[in-house]
Amino acid sequence: MAPASAMSSPHKPRRKTKKTAHFDASVKPEAEALVRSPTFPLEAILWPARSSLSQWEILPLVLMAAGLFRWAAGLWGYSGLGKPPMFGDYEAQRHWMEITTQLPISQWYFHDLQWWGLDYPPLTAYHSWLLGRIGSLIDPSWFALYTSRGTDDATLKIFMRATVIVSEYLIYIPAVVVFTRRYSQLFGVAQWPASLALVAILMQPGTILIDHVHFQYNTVMLGFVVASMSSMLAGRYMWACIFFVAALGFKQMALYYAPAVFAFLLGSSILPRINVSRFFGIAAVTVVSFAILVLPLILGALYDASRGIISQPDLKGIRAPLPIFAFLSPYLDTTAIYYPVVEQIVQMIHRVFPFARGLFEDKVANFWCAANVVIKLRAYPTEILQRVSLLATLAAISPACAILLFRPRRELLPYAFAATAWGFFLFSYQVHEKSVLLPLLPMTLLLAGKQGLGKEIRSWVGFANILGAWTMFPLLQRVDLRVPYAVLTLLWAYLLGLPPTSMSVYFHKGQNTAIQWATLLVHGLFYLGMAVWHVAEQTITPPAGKPDLWVVANVGVGFAGFALCYLWCQWKLIQESGIISKASKNKIKTR
């Protein structure tokens, strides 16, 4: 007979609590601190959803809200609306749909280069072809060769706006959602702040203003970059290569990230021990991905050549000389079967990398445009400027790449990507004002990481994004987009509790008071300068001898602010890498 203690034990087994659904069951997030009230407006707006047990209850609402804001922003005008003779970026994108659907593939990079000639890599051309095919099913006149130039058909505008949103929802937004989950789980961030970070990232004002108002497809390229970063977080290095080649294949500006990608993948292949199979696997996948990318162009060139189609005939009806690599011409047989392929690849490279345009075309908030105010750089030979730009860029990106090479840690990726992209933006050749979206993306992704919604990171991420939108204002105002600029920028600042709506982001526990006041002073001066600039630009006419006075002032202030963002990313990368703490420990041991 069993003892009484065994029959009626006073001890009861602990009841199992219901676990909250998280992004990755393999990593347990830290317990979320008890917060009795929201700390900034975005949190307050989403506060009722805080008790949700599943991410799938919140995610559809987030995606619907993000889509609503994008579509509402698209109700405004676009780049080039009613602005002959070239009609802006909207016409460029429409025209690429026209030439890719109406011309043989071998002529895509050769056709009428004076009218928005195709100057992006092949994946952009394939994307334009697909959208043009779909649009032609609705109304073929939208993409009729020559006769459709500069069209402002209202239904076409709806179609074009929809293509941006659909492209973004197929590539960029899924990549951001997955990255946010993986990066937040890497630091044990709970579901609630991770959801807030996702909303903040998707509401980033710069991407909405440029892609959905001004009009472009930058988020396709950025989405592939985020997917590559996300694959690195998951240790899927082959997929990281495929996604990054796709980013390069869509827009050549993805090269801003290439040194960081190379450093991380190489570092992951040799540390802590050499992994030969991983190294050669990465190399092989990269080569094969590039080959697949250009294969349609190669096959198309060969097929068109077999039909007697000459890509770029001269006045006598024969093949024109190569635009670059002229030294190869004596060694090439223009009648050989391989020549159309060589001609196609050389022309694509010539169009994608426009070195002949000079150091810069328009005024951008980088070092060269700021320096040009004091030193007229156009007076110097192009070759010297190219070399100096290359050396300055290498010097700017080397520290971040070296850290990532010797410490290929996943948590460092956004800092390293941001630092290298800032280095390219500030010092490289032929920078466009819209290129600021590239360093802003990895900085904004920091909101999903450790203390990402804390006041220090939020203040710097917010400062960079608001300053970035401000430097793009001269571009936006030329096409009468002042209102969406003001609404989207101030809304994002309000949601994240940033100036000019709130100054509370600069005071928080756990950081030196002097540093907090210094950050407030520096950022405050820039915010004040931006506000004063807007007032002056609207009320004071520049002197007759200096018609670009306010644009030049925008460039100078923007460059100074972006240089601070670059230095902050470098410093945070050094801090997070542990180099300083390790050096301090070694110093103590030697004593």
GROMACS .gro file of N, CA, C and O in nm, residues 23 55 59 62-63 66 70 167-185 194-204 207 218-231 233 440-442 444-449:
model
  248
   23PHE      N    1   0.935   3.575  -3.308
   23PHE     CA    2   0.982   3.559  -3.444
   23PHE      C    3   1.061   3.431  -3.464
   23PHE      O    4   1.052   3.369  -3.566
   55GLN      N    5   0.224   3.800  -3.377
   55GLN     CA    6   0.268   3.902  -3.471
   55GLN      C    7   0.172   3.912  -3.588
   55GLN      O    8   0.158   4.019  -3.649
   59LEU      N    9   0.084   4.252  -3.802
   59LEU     CA   10   0.149   4.272  -3.931
   59LEU      C   11   0.053   4.315  -4.041
   59LEU      O   12   0.085   4.408  -4.117
   62VAL      N   13  -0.013   4.680  -4.004
   62VAL     CA   14   0.106   4.760  -4.039
   62VAL      C   15   0.119   4.772  -4.190
   62VAL      O   16   0.143   4.882  -4.243
   63LEU      N   17   0.102   4.661  -4.261
   63LEU     CA   18   0.118   4.663  -4.406
   63LEU      C   19   0.009   4.746  -4.473
   63LEU      O   20   0.035   4.816  -4.572
   66ALA      N   21   0.098   5.114  -4.411
   66ALA     CA   22   0.211   5.155  -4.496
   66ALA      C   23   0.164   5.175  -4.640
   66ALA      O   24   0.204   5.272  -4.706
   70ARG      N   25   0.151   5.531  -4.873
   70ARG     CA   26   0.219   5.535  -5.002
   70ARG      C   27   0.124   5.576  -5.113
   70ARG      O   28   0.159   5.657  -5.200
  167SER      N   29   0.577   4.641  -5.674
  167SER     CA   30   0.718   4.601  -5.671
  167SER      C   31   0.773   4.606  -5.530
  167SER      O   32   0.848   4.518  -5.487
  168GLU      N   33   0.733   4.709  -5.456
  168GLU     CA   34   0.781   4.723  -5.318
  168GLU      C   35   0.725   4.614  -5.228
  168GLU      O   36   0.797   4.559  -5.143
  169TYR      N   37   0.597   4.582  -5.246
  169TYR     CA   38   0.535   4.480  -5.161
  169TYR      C   39   0.583   4.339  -5.197
  169TYR      O   40   0.570   4.247  -5.116
  170LEU      N   41   0.637   4.322  -5.315
  170LEU     CA   42   0.689   4.191  -5.353
  170LEU      C   43   0.833   4.172  -5.307
  170LEU      O   44   0.876   4.058  -5.284
  171ILE      N   45   0.910   4.279  -5.293
  171ILE     CA   46   1.054   4.266  -5.266
  171ILE      C   47   1.095   4.339  -5.139
  171ILE      O   48   1.144   4.278  -5.043
  172TYR      N   49   1.076   4.470  -5.134
  172TYR     CA   50   1.129   4.550  -5.024
  172TYR      C   51   1.063   4.519  -4.890
  172TYR      O   52   1.131   4.491  -4.790
  173ILE      N   53   0.931   4.523  -4.887
  173ILE     CA   54   0.860   4.507  -4.760
  173ILE      C   55   0.879   4.367  -4.701
  173ILE      O   56   0.908   4.353  -4.581
  174PRO      N   57   0.867   4.257  -4.779
  174PRO     CA   58   0.897   4.126  -4.719
  174PRO      C   59   1.040   4.118  -4.665
  174PRO      O   60   1.063   4.059  -4.559
  175ALA      N   61   1.135   4.178  -4.737
  175ALA     CA   62   1.274   4.175  -4.690
  175ALA      C   63   1.289   4.249  -4.558
  175ALA      O   64   1.359   4.203  -4.467
  176VAL      N   65   1.224   4.364  -4.545
  176VAL     CA   66   1.232   4.441  -4.420
  176VAL      C   67   1.166   4.367  -4.307
  176VAL      O   68   1.216   4.365  -4.193
  177VAL      N   69   1.052   4.304  -4.333
  177VAL     CA   70   0.982   4.229  -4.228
  177VAL      C   71   1.071   4.116  -4.176
  177VAL      O   72   1.088   4.098  -4.055
  178VAL      N   73   1.130   4.038  -4.267
  178VAL     CA   74   1.214   3.926  -4.226
  178VAL      C   75   1.339   3.977  -4.155
  178VAL      O   76   1.380   3.920  -4.051
  179PHE      N   77   1.402   4.082  -4.207
  179PHE     CA   78   1.521   4.135  -4.142
  179PHE      C   79   1.489   4.184  -4.001
  179PHE      O   80   1.565   4.159  -3.906
  180THR      N   81   1.378   4.255  -3.985
  180THR     CA   82   1.340   4.307  -3.854
  180THR      C   83   1.323   4.194  -3.754
  180THR      O   84   1.368   4.203  -3.639
  181ARG      N   85   1.261   4.086  -3.796
  181ARG     CA   86   1.243   3.972  -3.706
  181ARG      C   87   1.377   3.912  -3.666
  181ARG      O   88   1.404   3.888  -3.549
  182ARG      N   89   1.461   3.888  -3.766
  182ARG     CA   90   1.589   3.822  -3.736
  182ARG      C   91   1.681   3.912  -3.654
  182ARG      O   92   1.748   3.865  -3.561
  183TYR      N   93   1.687   4.038  -3.688
  183TYR     CA   94   1.778   4.128  -3.617
  183TYR      C   95   1.730   4.153  -3.475
  183TYR      O   96   1.811   4.158  -3.381
  184SER      N   97   1.601   4.166  -3.455
  184SER     CA   98   1.549   4.185  -3.319
  184SER      C   99   1.569   4.058  -3.236
  184SER      O  100   1.604   4.066  -3.117
  185GLN      N  101   1.551   3.943  -3.297
  185GLN     CA  102   1.574   3.818  -3.225
  185GLN      C  103   1.722   3.799  -3.190
  185GLN      O  104   1.754   3.738  -3.088
  194ALA      N  105   0.982   4.535  -3.154
  194ALA     CA  106   1.016   4.496  -3.291
  194ALA      C  107   0.907   4.541  -3.388
  194ALA      O  108   0.937   4.586  -3.500
  195SER      N  109   0.782   4.532  -3.348
  195SER     CA  110   0.672   4.577  -3.433
  195SER      C  111   0.676   4.729  -3.451
  195SER      O  112   0.651   4.781  -3.560
  196LEU      N  113   0.707   4.801  -3.343
  196LEU     CA  114   0.721   4.947  -3.354
  196LEU      C  115   0.833   4.984  -3.450
  196LEU      O  116   0.820   5.077  -3.530
  197ALA      N  117   0.945   4.912  -3.440
  197ALA     CA  118   1.057   4.940  -3.529
  197ALA      C  119   1.018   4.915  -3.674
  197ALA      O  120   1.057   4.992  -3.764
  198LEU      N  121   0.942   4.810  -3.701
  198LEU     CA  122   0.898   4.780  -3.837
  198LEU      C  123   0.816   4.894  -3.894
  198LEU      O  124   0.835   4.936  -4.009
  199VAL      N  125   0.723   4.947  -3.814
  199VAL     CA  126   0.642   5.059  -3.860
  199VAL      C  127   0.729   5.180  -3.890
  199VAL      O  128   0.714   5.247  -3.993
  200ALA      N  129   0.822   5.210  -3.800
  200ALA     CA  130   0.910   5.326  -3.819
  200ALA      C  131   0.994   5.312  -3.946
  200ALA      O  132   1.013   5.409  -4.020
  201ILE      N  133   1.044   5.192  -3.972
  201ILE     CA  134   1.126   5.170  -4.092
  201ILE      C  135   1.042   5.186  -4.218
  201ILE      O  136   1.084   5.251  -4.315
  202LEU      N  137   0.922   5.128  -4.220
  202LEU     CA  138   0.838   5.137  -4.338
  202LEU      C  139   0.785   5.278  -4.363
  202LEU      O  140   0.748   5.312  -4.476
  203MET      N  141   0.780   5.360  -4.257
  203MET     CA  142   0.733   5.498  -4.272
  203MET      C  143   0.847   5.595  -4.296
  203MET      O  144   0.826   5.717  -4.292
  204GLN      N  145   0.966   5.546  -4.322
  204GLN     CA  146   1.082   5.631  -4.348
  204GLN      C  147   1.047   5.732  -4.458
  204GLN      O  148   1.008   5.694  -4.569
  207THR      N  149   1.227   5.736  -4.854
  207THR     CA  150   1.189   5.638  -4.955
  207THR      C  151   1.050   5.666  -5.012
  207THR      O  152   1.027   5.649  -5.132
  218ASN      N  153   1.364   5.274  -5.634
  218ASN     CA  154   1.481   5.249  -5.549
  218ASN      C  155   1.459   5.135  -5.452
  218ASN      O  156   1.553   5.062  -5.416
  219THR      N  157   1.335   5.118  -5.405
  219THR     CA  158   1.310   5.017  -5.302
  219THR      C  159   1.327   4.875  -5.354
  219THR      O  160   1.343   4.782  -5.275
  220VAL      N  161   1.323   4.856  -5.485
  220VAL     CA  162   1.351   4.722  -5.539
  220VAL      C  163   1.497   4.687  -5.510
  220VAL      O  164   1.527   4.579  -5.457
  221MET      N  165   1.587   4.777  -5.547
  221MET     CA  166   1.729   4.755  -5.518
  221MET      C  167   1.754   4.746  -5.367
  221MET      O  168   1.825   4.656  -5.320
  222LEU      N  169   1.694   4.836  -5.290
  222LEU     CA  170   1.713   4.835  -5.145
  222LEU      C  171   1.656   4.708  -5.084
  222LEU      O  172   1.711   4.654  -4.987
  223GLY      N  173   1.547   4.658  -5.140
  223GLY     CA  174   1.490   4.534  -5.089
  223GLY      C  175   1.583   4.415  -5.108
  223GLY      O  176   1.597   4.331  -5.018
  224PHE      N  177   1.648   4.408  -5.223
  224PHE     CA  178   1.745   4.301  -5.244
  224PHE      C  179   1.863   4.314  -5.148
  224PHE      O  180   1.916   4.213  -5.098
  225VAL      N  181   1.904   4.437  -5.118
  225VAL     CA  182   2.013   4.457  -5.022
  225VAL      C  183   1.972   4.410  -4.882
  225VAL      O  184   2.048   4.341  -4.813
  226VAL      N  185   1.851   4.446  -4.841
  226VAL     CA  186   1.802   4.403  -4.709
  226VAL      C  187   1.789   4.251  -4.705
  226VAL      O  188   1.821   4.188  -4.604
  227ALA      N  189   1.743   4.191  -4.814
  227ALA     CA  190   1.734   4.045  -4.820
  227ALA      C  191   1.873   3.982  -4.808
  227ALA      O  192   1.889   3.877  -4.744
  228SER      N  193   1.973   4.044  -4.869
  228SER     CA  194   2.110   3.994  -4.856
  228SER      C  195   2.158   4.004  -4.712
  228SER      O  196   2.217   3.908  -4.658
  229MET      N  197   2.133   4.117  -4.646
  229MET     CA  198   2.171   4.133  -4.506
  229MET      C  199   2.099   4.031  -4.418
  229MET      O  200   2.158   3.973  -4.327
  230SER      N  201   1.971   4.011  -4.446
  230SER     CA  202   1.893   3.915  -4.368
  230SER      C  203   1.947   3.773  -4.384
  230SER      O  204   1.952   3.696  -4.288
  231SER      N  205   1.991   3.740  -4.505
  231SER     CA  206   2.050   3.608  -4.528
  231SER      C  207   2.181   3.593  -4.453
  231SER      O  208   2.214   3.485  -4.404
  233LEU      N  209   2.244   3.737  -4.169
  233LEU     CA  210   2.205   3.714  -4.029
  233LEU      C  211   2.172   3.568  -4.005
  233LEU      O  212   2.201   3.513  -3.898
  440LEU      N  213   2.104   5.588  -4.549
  440LEU     CA  214   1.993   5.602  -4.454
  440LEU      C  215   1.927   5.468  -4.425
  440LEU      O  216   1.877   5.446  -4.314
  441LEU      N  217   1.924   5.378  -4.523
  441LEU     CA  218   1.857   5.249  -4.502
  441LEU      C  219   1.918   5.170  -4.387
  441LEU      O  220   1.846   5.134  -4.292
  442PRO      N  221   2.048   5.135  -4.389
  442PRO     CA  222   2.101   5.055  -4.277
  442PRO      C  223   2.097   5.131  -4.144
  442PRO      O  224   2.081   5.067  -4.040
  444THR      N  225   1.854   5.328  -4.051
  444THR     CA  226   1.716   5.314  -4.004
  444THR      C  227   1.688   5.173  -3.954
  444THR      O  228   1.610   5.154  -3.860
  445LEU      N  229   1.753   5.073  -4.013
  445LEU     CA  230   1.735   4.936  -3.967
  445LEU      C  231   1.785   4.915  -3.825
  445LEU      O  232   1.745   4.818  -3.759
  446LEU      N  233   1.869   5.005  -3.777
  446LEU     CA  234   1.917   4.995  -3.639
  446LEU      C  235   1.804   5.005  -3.538
  446LEU      O  236   1.819   4.961  -3.423
  447LEU      N  237   1.691   5.061  -3.577
  447LEU     CA  238   1.577   5.073  -3.486
  447LEU      C  239   1.527   4.936  -3.441
  447LEU      O  240   1.462   4.925  -3.336
  448ALA      N  241   1.557   4.831  -3.518
  448ALA     CA  242   1.510   4.697  -3.483
  448ALA      C  243   1.606   4.624  -3.391
  448ALA      O  244   1.575   4.513  -3.346
  449GLY      N  245   1.722   4.682  -3.361
  449GLY     CA  246   1.823   4.613  -3.283
  449GLY      C  247   1.822   4.650  -3.136
  449GLY      O  248   1.724   4.701  -3.082
   0.00000   0.00000   0.00000
